[in-house]
mmCIF file of C-alpha atoms in Angstrom:
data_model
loop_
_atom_site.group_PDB
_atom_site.id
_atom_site.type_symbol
_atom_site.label_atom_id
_atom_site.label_comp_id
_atom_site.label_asym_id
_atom_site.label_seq_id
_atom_site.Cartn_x
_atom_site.Cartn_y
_atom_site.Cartn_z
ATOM 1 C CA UNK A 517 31.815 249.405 -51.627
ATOM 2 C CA UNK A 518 31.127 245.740 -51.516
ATOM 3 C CA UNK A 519 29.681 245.349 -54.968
ATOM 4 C CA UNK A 520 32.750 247.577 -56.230
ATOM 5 C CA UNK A 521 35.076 245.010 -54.774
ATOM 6 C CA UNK A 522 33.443 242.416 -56.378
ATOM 7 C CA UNK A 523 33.817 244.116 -59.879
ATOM 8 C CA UNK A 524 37.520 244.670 -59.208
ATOM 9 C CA UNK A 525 37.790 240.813 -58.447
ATOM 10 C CA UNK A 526 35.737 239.806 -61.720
ATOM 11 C CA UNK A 527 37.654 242.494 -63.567
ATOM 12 C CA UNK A 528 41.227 241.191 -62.401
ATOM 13 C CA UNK A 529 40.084 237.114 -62.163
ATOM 14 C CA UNK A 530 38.409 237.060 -65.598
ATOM 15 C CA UNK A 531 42.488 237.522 -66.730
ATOM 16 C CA UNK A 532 43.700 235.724 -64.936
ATOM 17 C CA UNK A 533 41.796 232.688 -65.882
ATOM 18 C CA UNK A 534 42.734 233.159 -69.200
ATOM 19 C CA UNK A 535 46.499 233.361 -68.706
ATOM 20 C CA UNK A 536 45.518 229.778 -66.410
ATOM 21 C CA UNK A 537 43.772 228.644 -69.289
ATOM 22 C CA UNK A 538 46.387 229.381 -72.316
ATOM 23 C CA UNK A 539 49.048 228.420 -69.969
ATOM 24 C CA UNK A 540 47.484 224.889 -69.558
ATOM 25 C CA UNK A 541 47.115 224.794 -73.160
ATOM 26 C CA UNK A 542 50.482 225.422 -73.869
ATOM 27 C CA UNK A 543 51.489 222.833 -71.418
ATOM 28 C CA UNK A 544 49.225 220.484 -73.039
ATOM 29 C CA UNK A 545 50.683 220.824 -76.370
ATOM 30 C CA UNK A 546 54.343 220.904 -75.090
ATOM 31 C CA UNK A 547 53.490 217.390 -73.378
ATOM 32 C CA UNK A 548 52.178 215.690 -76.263
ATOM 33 C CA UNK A 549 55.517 217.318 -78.488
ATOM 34 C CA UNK A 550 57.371 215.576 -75.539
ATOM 35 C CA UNK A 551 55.354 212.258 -75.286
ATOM 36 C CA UNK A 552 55.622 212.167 -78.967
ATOM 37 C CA UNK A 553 59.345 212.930 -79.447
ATOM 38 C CA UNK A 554 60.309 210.329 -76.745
#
């Protein structure tokens, strides 16, 4: 059960990370379009 659990929580993390990750990208690129523009 334990080692199930911890499948389920690499399954749904590993997705979550990424959305973390392209959503700090995007806000990386948005804040150098904003630093840039002013």
């Amino acid at each position: 059960v334990a080692d199930a659990g911890h499948h389920v929580v690499i399954a749904t993390g590993r997705p979550l990370h990424l959305v973390a990750d392209l959503g700090g990208q995007l806000g990386t690129s948005v804040s150098h379009v904003v630093g840039t523009n002013g």
